[in-house]
DNA sequence: GACTTATGACTGACTAGTCAGTCATATTTT
DNA sequence: AAAATATGACTGACTAGTCAGTCATAAGTC
């Protein structure tokens, strides 16, 4: 009945064995199904029976790969976020080249990355899940702060600091509140999930206008 | 038609009831308890048994005042939001006085209102609940869009439009994206609920810096 | 290669627990 | 004493997590 390629799940906390024999392995099937289910219903209302159904897997199988519902959830968020963090750090590292990228340009690149790699993909649902479930998952909030927020904002803040010292920035606003760069992006994600059907929002144009607002002022000396 | 002569349940003494309806005090007791419970646990995980306990009321009593859990939730959000909407409209109406308030000043007033009446009070939990539960409650999202978002942003947008025509604003960014005014405020609310213990955020200073960023550019001609 | 035995990934009925909503009864008010 | 209000034990629906058993495949034997 079940035409499955053989695979060998290790213990529940194992790392993914990448062997896309005849399609995704079970672990990835489950993660994909979990993304659908969690982003449609949120953590509390998501049913593991439905995750199993979506993944064409028995419920028990989920517990061969993940310790419990919460582990599945957190693992999902982690695996989806990591690649974007890599990209973000690559973009921010661009400022260390021989010819330094102006902060203004860097900000545009960060905004583009966010629009294209997050808002424009299913990953926006991941961010939405972090925003909506974070307050109820202290562990998740802490992980996310440590691995994403403090690293991302920290790198940007350091770069902004340098821009102030070198006269590229007149005010230290972005050093004190690097959150200002991404605030409209987060708002755009929530807007899209709630109000887009009443009033569509062009996230790319929003971010462009926003970054220009932040830097136009600085350009005139 | 009794007034406030209840003795057994300890209610806030001397609280005026809006209508000469009986039992208004219990109703408000339940709403207050519901605010605690829902903002601590979110809608799905909030237990009505606990709401009842917090309100010093039996569970059945809740059903004398509210149809079901969802009604209680929505009613809570509505009653908490209305007064702020009133204040917001009063602030925005300031632009219609004989001596028109500059848009820049208006923006600062809106930001202050938000910081003082929302972020600085328990109402920030209400906004957080709307953000976190909204995607799962289409009816709530629609109500909130109709009654709050479209009205608030619409009024601001109209005022910004006038500012453009009269030369007060050079660009139409704020007409196209009035969301930019409040985006950092929403981010601040989420930040406070998740990351404030790692890195406190001064919401008032954030908003001040943000508004100045938006308008400094416009000031120089 | 055919036959036997071993393995462990996978299954899904089941358990144990949770909680929204009900209602027969009790208490308070008029 | 009738009406209004309040109670909380109870029910029924729902679901996370379990585990004894299945079976496709691998490994061992002749």
Coordinates of C-alpha atoms (C1' of nucleotides) in Angstrom, one line a residue:
Chain A
X1 CA 0.0 0.0 0.0
X2 CA 2.5 2.5 1.1
X3 CA 5.2 3.0 -1.6
X4 CA 7.8 4.6 0.5
X5 CA 11.5 4.9 0.0
X6 CA 13.3 3.5 3.0
X7 CA 14.6 5.9 5.4
X8 CA 15.9 5.6 8.8
X9 CA 14.7 8.1 11.4
X10 CA 17.0 8.3 14.3
X11 CA 15.9 9.3 17.7
X12 CA 13.3 12.0 18.0
X13 CA 15.8 14.8 18.2
X14 CA 17.9 13.7 15.2
X15 CA 19.1 15.9 12.4
X16 CA 17.4 15.5 9.0
X17 CA 18.9 12.7 6.9
X18 CA 18.8 14.4 3.5
X19 CA 17.9 11.5 1.2
X20 CA 15.2 12.7 -1.2
X21 CA 14.9 9.3 -2.7
X22 CA 11.4 9.4 -4.1
X23 CA 10.3 12.7 -2.8
X24 CA 10.8 14.3 0.6
X25 CA 11.5 12.1 3.5
X26 CA 9.0 11.7 6.2
X27 CA 10.5 14.3 8.4
X28 CA 10.3 16.9 5.8
X29 CA 6.8 15.9 4.8
X30 CA 5.7 16.3 8.3
X31 CA 7.4 19.7 8.6
X32 CA 5.7 20.9 5.4
X33 CA 2.3 19.7 6.6
X34 CA 2.9 21.4 9.9
X35 CA 3.6 24.7 8.3
X36 CA 0.3 24.5 6.5
X37 CA -1.6 23.5 9.6
X38 CA 0.1 25.8 12.1
X39 CA -0.1 28.9 9.8
X40 CA -3.8 28.2 9.1
X41 CA -4.8 27.6 12.7
X42 CA -2.1 28.8 15.0
X43 CA -0.4 26.5 17.6
X44 CA -3.3 25.8 20.0
X45 CA -5.9 25.0 17.4
X46 CA -3.7 23.0 15.1
X47 CA -4.5 19.3 15.3
X48 CA -1.8 16.8 14.9
X49 CA -4.3 14.4 13.4
X50 CA -4.6 16.9 10.6
X51 CA -0.9 17.4 10.3
X52 CA -0.7 13.6 9.9
X53 CA -3.5 13.6 7.3
X54 CA -1.8 16.3 5.3
X55 CA 1.5 14.5 5.4
X56 CA -0.1 11.2 4.5
X57 CA 1.3 9.7 7.6
X58 CA -0.1 8.1 10.7
X59 CA -0.2 10.2 13.8
X60 CA 2.2 8.0 15.6
X61 CA 4.8 8.6 12.9
X62 CA 5.0 12.3 14.0
X63 CA 6.3 11.1 17.4
X64 CA 9.1 9.1 15.7
X65 CA 10.5 12.4 14.5
X66 CA 9.5 14.9 17.1
X67 CA 9.2 14.8 20.8
X68 CA 5.8 16.5 21.0
X69 CA 3.6 19.1 19.5
X70 CA 5.7 22.0 20.8
X71 CA 9.0 20.5 19.6
X72 CA 7.5 20.1 16.1
X73 CA 6.4 23.7 16.2
X74 CA 9.7 25.1 17.4
X75 CA 11.7 22.9 15.0
X76 CA 9.5 24.2 12.1
X77 CA 10.3 27.8 13.0
X78 CA 14.0 27.2 13.4
X79 CA 14.5 25.4 10.1
X80 CA 12.6 28.1 8.3
X81 CA 14.4 31.0 9.8
X82 CA 18.0 29.8 9.6
X83 CA 18.5 30.3 5.8
X84 CA 17.1 33.9 6.0
X85 CA 19.5 34.7 8.8
X86 CA 22.3 33.5 6.6
X87 CA 21.2 35.8 3.8
X88 CA 20.8 38.8 6.2
X89 CA 24.3 38.4 7.6
X90 CA 25.7 38.1 4.0
X91 CA 24.0 41.4 3.1
X92 CA 25.1 43.2 6.3
X93 CA 28.7 41.8 5.8
X94 CA 28.7 43.7 2.4
X95 CA 29.6 46.7 4.4
X96 CA 33.0 45.2 5.1
X97 CA 34.2 45.2 1.5
X98 CA 37.0 47.3 0.2
X99 CA 34.6 49.8 -1.1
X100 CA 32.1 50.2 1.8
X101 CA 28.4 50.1 0.8
X102 CA 26.6 53.2 2.0
X103 CA 24.2 52.6 4.9
X104 CA 21.4 53.9 2.8
X105 CA 22.1 51.3 0.2
X106 CA 22.5 48.6 2.8
X107 CA 19.1 49.5 4.3
X108 CA 17.5 49.1 0.8
X109 CA 19.1 45.7 0.5
X110 CA 17.8 44.6 3.8
X111 CA 14.4 45.8 2.9
X112 CA 14.5 44.0 -0.4
X113 CA 15.7 40.8 1.2
X114 CA 12.8 41.1 3.6
X115 CA 10.2 41.8 0.9
X116 CA 11.5 39.1 -1.4
X117 CA 12.5 36.3 0.9
X118 CA 10.0 36.8 3.7
X119 CA 6.9 38.8 2.7
X120 CA 6.9 37.3 -0.8
X121 CA 7.1 33.7 0.4
X122 CA 5.5 31.3 2.8
X123 CA 8.1 32.5 5.3
X124 CA 5.9 35.5 6.1
X125 CA 3.6 32.9 7.8
X126 CA 6.6 31.9 9.9
X127 CA 7.2 35.4 11.0
X128 CA 3.5 35.9 11.7
X129 CA 3.6 32.7 13.8
X130 CA 6.5 34.1 15.8
X131 CA 4.7 37.3 16.4
X132 CA 1.4 35.7 17.3
X133 CA 2.7 32.8 19.3
X134 CA 5.8 34.4 20.8
X135 CA 4.1 36.0 23.7
X136 CA 2.9 32.6 24.8
X137 CA 6.2 30.8 24.3
X138 CA 8.9 32.4 26.4
X139 CA 11.4 29.8 25.2
X140 CA 10.6 30.7 21.6
X141 CA 10.8 34.4 22.3
X142 CA 14.2 34.0 23.9
X143 CA 15.5 31.8 21.1
X144 CA 14.3 34.2 18.6
X145 CA 15.8 37.2 20.4
X146 CA 19.2 35.5 20.8
X147 CA 19.5 34.1 17.3
X148 CA 17.7 36.6 15.2
X149 CA 16.9 39.9 16.8
X150 CA 20.0 40.7 18.7
X151 CA 22.2 39.4 16.0
X152 CA 20.4 41.2 13.1
X153 CA 19.8 44.5 14.9
X154 CA 23.2 44.3 16.6
X155 CA 25.0 44.1 13.2
X156 CA 22.9 46.9 11.8
X157 CA 23.4 49.0 14.8
X158 CA 27.2 48.6 14.6
X159 CA 27.1 49.6 11.0
X160 CA 24.9 52.6 11.8
X161 CA 27.3 53.6 14.6
X162 CA 30.2 53.7 12.1
X163 CA 28.0 55.8 9.7
X164 CA 27.5 58.3 12.4
X165 CA 31.2 58.5 13.3
X166 CA 32.1 58.9 9.6
X167 CA 29.5 61.6 9.1
X168 CA 27.3 59.5 6.8
X169 CA 24.5 59.9 9.3
X170 CA 23.7 63.2 11.0
X171 CA 21.6 61.8 13.8
X172 CA 22.0 58.7 16.0
X173 CA 18.3 57.7 15.7
X174 CA 19.1 54.5 13.8
X175 CA 21.7 53.6 16.4
X176 CA 19.3 54.0 19.2
X177 CA 16.3 52.5 17.4
X178 CA 17.5 50.1 14.7
X179 CA 14.0 48.6 15.0
X180 CA 12.8 51.4 12.9
X181 CA 14.2 49.7 9.8
X182 CA 12.0 46.7 10.1
X183 CA 8.9 48.0 11.8
X184 CA 6.9 48.7 8.6
X185 CA 7.8 45.3 7.3
X186 CA 6.3 43.6 10.4
X187 CA 3.3 45.8 10.1
X188 CA 3.0 44.8 6.4
X189 CA 3.0 41.1 7.4
X190 CA 0.2 41.6 9.9
X191 CA -1.7 43.8 7.5
X192 CA -1.5 41.2 4.7
X193 CA -2.8 38.5 7.0
X194 CA -5.8 40.6 8.2
X195 CA -6.7 43.5 6.0
X196 CA -5.3 42.8 2.6
X197 CA -8.6 41.7 1.3
X198 CA -10.2 45.0 2.3
X199 CA -7.3 47.2 1.2
X200 CA -4.3 45.6 -0.5
X201 CA -0.9 46.9 0.6
X202 CA 2.2 47.1 -1.7
X203 CA 4.8 46.0 0.7
X204 CA 7.7 46.7 -1.6
X205 CA 6.6 50.2 -2.3
X206 CA 5.9 50.7 1.4
X207 CA 9.5 49.7 2.3
X208 CA 11.0 51.8 -0.5
X209 CA 9.2 54.9 0.7
X210 CA 10.0 54.2 4.2
X211 CA 13.8 53.8 3.7
X212 CA 13.8 56.9 1.5
X213 CA 12.0 58.8 4.3
X214 CA 14.7 57.7 6.7
X215 CA 17.6 58.7 4.5
X216 CA 16.5 61.6 2.4
X217 CA 16.8 63.8 5.4
X218 CA 20.4 62.7 5.9
X219 CA 21.4 63.4 2.4
X220 CA 21.1 67.1 2.5
X221 CA 24.0 68.5 4.5
Chain B
X1 CA -34.2 48.7 40.1
X2 CA -31.5 48.6 42.6
X3 CA -28.5 50.9 42.4
X4 CA -25.1 49.8 43.9
X5 CA -26.4 48.2 47.0
X6 CA -24.9 44.8 46.4
X7 CA -23.2 43.3 49.4
X8 CA -22.1 39.7 48.8
X9 CA -19.8 40.1 45.8
X10 CA -17.1 42.7 46.5
X11 CA -17.3 44.9 43.5
X12 CA -15.7 48.3 42.8
X13 CA -17.9 50.5 45.0
X14 CA -19.6 53.5 43.4
X15 CA -19.0 52.4 39.8
X16 CA -21.7 54.0 37.7
X17 CA -23.6 51.8 35.4
X18 CA -24.2 53.0 31.9
X19 CA -27.7 51.8 31.8
X20 CA -30.2 51.3 34.6
X21 CA -29.9 47.6 34.0
X22 CA -29.4 45.2 36.7
X23 CA -26.2 43.4 37.4
X24 CA -24.0 45.7 35.4
X25 CA -21.3 45.4 38.1
X26 CA -20.9 41.7 37.6
X27 CA -20.7 42.2 33.9
X28 CA -17.8 44.6 34.3
X29 CA -16.2 42.3 36.8
X30 CA -16.3 39.5 34.3
X31 CA -14.9 41.7 31.5
X32 CA -12.0 42.8 33.8
X33 CA -11.2 39.2 34.6
X34 CA -11.5 38.2 31.0
X35 CA -8.9 40.9 30.1
X36 CA -6.4 39.3 32.5
X37 CA -7.1 35.8 31.4
X38 CA -7.1 36.4 27.6
X39 CA -4.1 38.6 27.6
X40 CA -2.2 36.1 29.7
X41 CA -3.2 33.0 27.7
X42 CA -4.6 34.1 24.4
X43 CA -8.1 33.2 23.2
X44 CA -7.7 29.4 22.7
X45 CA -5.9 28.7 26.0
X46 CA -7.9 31.0 28.2
X47 CA -10.2 29.0 30.5
X48 CA -13.6 30.3 31.4
X49 CA -13.3 28.5 34.7
X50 CA -10.4 30.7 35.4
X51 CA -12.2 33.8 34.2
X52 CA -15.0 32.9 36.6
X53 CA -12.5 32.3 39.5
X54 CA -10.8 35.7 38.9
X55 CA -14.2 37.5 38.8
X56 CA -15.4 35.7 42.0
X57 CA -18.3 34.4 40.0
X58 CA -19.6 31.0 39.1
X59 CA -19.0 29.9 35.5
X60 CA -22.7 29.8 34.7
X61 CA -22.9 33.5 35.6
X62 CA -20.7 34.3 32.6
X63 CA -23.4 32.9 30.4
X64 CA -26.0 35.2 31.9
X65 CA -24.1 38.1 30.4
X66 CA -22.4 36.7 27.3
X67 CA -23.5 34.3 24.7
X68 CA -20.3 32.3 24.6
X69 CA -16.6 32.5 24.9
X70 CA -16.2 34.3 21.6
X71 CA -18.8 36.9 22.4
X72 CA -17.1 37.7 25.6
X73 CA -13.8 38.1 23.8
X74 CA -15.1 40.3 21.1
X75 CA -17.1 42.4 23.6
X76 CA -14.0 42.9 25.6
X77 CA -12.0 44.2 22.6
X78 CA -14.9 46.4 21.6
X79 CA -15.4 48.1 24.9
X80 CA -11.7 48.7 25.4
X81 CA -11.2 50.2 21.9
X82 CA -14.1 52.5 21.7
X83 CA -12.8 55.2 24.1
X84 CA -9.5 55.4 22.3
X85 CA -11.2 55.8 19.0
X86 CA -13.1 58.7 20.5
X87 CA -9.8 60.3 21.6
X88 CA -8.2 59.7 18.3
X89 CA -10.9 61.3 16.4
X90 CA -10.8 64.3 18.7
X91 CA -7.1 64.7 18.1
X92 CA -7.5 64.4 14.3
X93 CA -10.4 66.8 14.4
X94 CA -8.0 69.4 15.9
X95 CA -7.0 70.1 12.3
X96 CA -10.3 71.6 11.6
X97 CA -10.0 74.5 14.0
X98 CA -9.7 78.1 12.8
X99 CA -6.0 78.0 13.2
X100 CA -5.1 74.6 11.6
X101 CA -2.7 72.4 13.5
X102 CA 0.3 71.5 11.4
X103 CA 0.4 67.9 10.3
X104 CA 3.7 67.4 12.0
X105 CA 2.2 68.5 15.3
X106 CA -0.8 66.3 14.7
X107 CA 1.4 63.3 14.1
X108 CA 3.1 64.0 17.4
X109 CA -0.2 64.2 19.2
X110 CA -1.3 60.9 17.6
X111 CA 1.9 59.3 18.7
X112 CA 1.6 60.7 22.2
X113 CA -2.0 59.4 22.4
X114 CA -0.9 56.0 21.4
X115 CA 2.0 55.9 23.8
X116 CA 0.1 57.2 26.8
X117 CA -3.4 55.7 26.2
X118 CA -2.4 52.4 24.7
X119 CA 1.3 51.4 25.2
X120 CA 1.3 52.8 28.7
X121 CA -1.8 51.0 29.8
X122 CA -3.4 47.6 29.8
X123 CA -4.9 48.5 26.5
X124 CA -1.6 47.5 24.9
X125 CA -2.7 44.0 25.7
X126 CA -5.9 44.6 23.8
X127 CA -4.0 45.7 20.7
X128 CA -1.7 42.7 21.1
X129 CA -4.7 40.4 21.3
X130 CA -6.1 41.9 18.1
X131 CA -2.7 41.4 16.4
X132 CA -2.3 37.9 17.6
X133 CA -5.9 36.6 17.4
X134 CA -7.0 38.7 14.4
X135 CA -5.7 36.3 11.7
X136 CA -7.8 33.5 13.2
X137 CA -10.9 35.6 13.6
X138 CA -12.0 37.0 10.3
X139 CA -15.0 38.7 11.9
X140 CA -12.8 40.4 14.4
X141 CA -10.4 41.5 11.7
X142 CA -13.2 42.9 9.6
X143 CA -14.8 44.7 12.6
X144 CA -11.4 46.2 13.5
X145 CA -10.7 47.2 10.0
X146 CA -14.1 48.9 9.6
X147 CA -14.3 50.6 12.9
X148 CA -10.7 51.5 13.6
X149 CA -8.2 51.1 10.8
X150 CA -10.2 52.5 7.9
X151 CA -11.5 55.3 10.0
X152 CA -8.3 56.2 11.7
X153 CA -6.0 55.9 8.7
X154 CA -8.7 57.5 6.5
X155 CA -8.9 60.6 8.6
X156 CA -5.1 60.9 8.8
X157 CA -4.8 60.3 5.1
X158 CA -7.3 63.0 4.3
X159 CA -5.4 65.4 6.5
X160 CA -2.1 64.4 4.8
X161 CA -3.7 64.9 1.4
X162 CA -4.6 68.5 2.4
X163 CA -1.0 69.0 3.6
X164 CA 0.3 68.0 0.3
X165 CA -2.0 70.3 -1.6
X166 CA -1.1 73.2 0.6
X167 CA 2.6 72.6 0.3
X168 CA 3.1 71.5 3.9
X169 CA 4.2 68.1 2.7
X170 CA 6.6 67.7 -0.2
X171 CA 6.0 64.0 -0.9
X172 CA 2.8 62.0 -0.9
X173 CA 4.4 59.1 1.0
X174 CA 2.1 59.6 4.0
X175 CA -0.9 59.8 1.8
X176 CA 0.0 56.5 0.2
X177 CA 1.1 54.8 3.3
X178 CA -0.4 56.3 6.4
X179 CA 0.4 53.0 8.1
X180 CA 3.9 54.4 8.4
X181 CA 2.8 56.6 11.3
X182 CA 1.8 53.7 13.5
X183 CA 4.1 50.9 12.4
X184 CA 6.7 51.5 15.0
X185 CA 4.0 51.7 17.7
X186 CA 2.8 48.3 16.8
X187 CA 6.3 47.0 16.7
X188 CA 6.9 48.5 20.2
X189 CA 3.9 46.7 21.5
X190 CA 5.1 43.3 20.3
X191 CA 8.6 44.1 21.4
X192 CA 7.5 44.9 24.9
X193 CA 5.6 41.6 25.2
X194 CA 8.4 39.5 24.0
X195 CA 11.8 41.1 24.3
X196 CA 11.6 43.9 26.8
X197 CA 13.2 41.8 29.5
X198 CA 16.2 41.2 27.3
X199 CA 16.4 44.8 26.0
X200 CA 14.0 47.4 27.2
X201 CA 12.5 49.7 24.7
X202 CA 11.6 53.3 25.3
X203 CA 8.4 53.5 23.3
X204 CA 8.0 57.3 23.8
X205 CA 11.5 58.1 22.6
X206 CA 11.1 55.7 19.7
X207 CA 7.9 57.4 18.5
X208 CA 9.4 60.8 18.9
X209 CA 12.4 59.9 16.9
X210 CA 10.2 58.3 14.3
X211 CA 7.9 61.3 13.8
X212 CA 10.9 63.6 13.6
X213 CA 12.4 61.4 11.0
X214 CA 9.3 61.6 9.0
X215 CA 9.0 65.3 9.1
X216 CA 12.5 66.8 9.4
X217 CA 12.9 66.1 5.8
X218 CA 9.9 68.1 4.9
X219 CA 10.9 71.1 6.9
X220 CA 13.8 72.1 4.8
X221 CA 12.6 73.5 1.5
Chain C
dG1 C1' 18.3 -18.3 -5.6
dA2 C1' 15.1 -19.7 -2.4
dC3 C1' 13.8 -20.0 2.2
dT4 C1' 14.0 -18.3 7.0
dT5 C1' 14.7 -15.0 10.5
dA6 C1' 15.4 -10.3 12.2
dT7 C1' 14.6 -5.4 12.1
dG8 C1' 12.4 -1.2 12.9
dA9 C1' 9.5 2.2 10.5
dC10 C1' 5.0 2.7 10.5
dT11 C1' 0.2 2.3 12.0
dG12 C1' -4.3 3.7 14.3
dA13 C1' -7.3 2.3 18.1
dC14 C1' -7.1 3.6 22.5
dT15 C1' -6.4 6.3 27.0
dA16 C1' -6.5 10.0 29.9
dG17 C1' -7.3 14.5 30.3
dT18 C1' -9.3 19.1 29.1
dC19 C1' -12.8 22.5 28.8
dA20 C1' -17.0 25.0 26.7
dG21 C1' -21.5 25.1 27.6
dT22 C1' -25.9 23.3 30.3
dC23 C1' -29.3 23.0 33.7
dA24 C1' -31.5 21.6 38.0
dT25 C1' -31.2 23.7 42.2
dA26 C1' -30.3 27.5 45.5
dT27 C1' -30.2 32.2 46.9
dT28 C1' -31.5 37.0 46.7
dT29 C1' -34.6 40.6 45.4
dT30 C1' -39.1 42.7 44.8
Chain D
dA1 C1' -44.3 33.8 46.9
dA2 C1' -42.9 34.9 42.5
dA3 C1' -39.3 36.6 39.8
dA4 C1' -34.7 37.4 39.0
dT5 C1' -30.2 36.1 39.6
dA6 C1' -26.5 33.0 40.7
dT7 C1' -24.4 28.5 41.3
dG8 C1' -21.3 24.5 40.2
dA9 C1' -21.6 19.6 39.2
dC10 C1' -22.2 17.5 35.1
dT11 C1' -21.9 16.2 30.1
dG12 C1' -20.2 15.6 25.7
dA13 C1' -17.1 16.7 22.3
dC14 C1' -12.5 17.0 21.3
dT15 C1' -7.4 15.8 21.1
dA16 C1' -2.3 15.1 22.7
dG17 C1' 0.2 11.4 23.3
dT18 C1' 0.8 6.0 23.7
dC19 C1' 1.9 1.3 22.4
dA20 C1' 1.0 -3.4 20.9
dG21 C1' 1.0 -5.1 16.6
dT22 C1' 2.0 -5.2 11.4
dC23 C1' 4.7 -5.8 7.4
dA24 C1' 8.0 -4.4 3.9
dT25 C1' 12.6 -5.0 3.5
dA26 C1' 17.3 -6.6 4.9
dA27 C1' 20.3 -10.0 6.5
dG28 C1' 21.5 -14.6 7.3
dT29 C1' 21.5 -19.6 5.9
dC30 C1' 21.7 -23.5 3.0

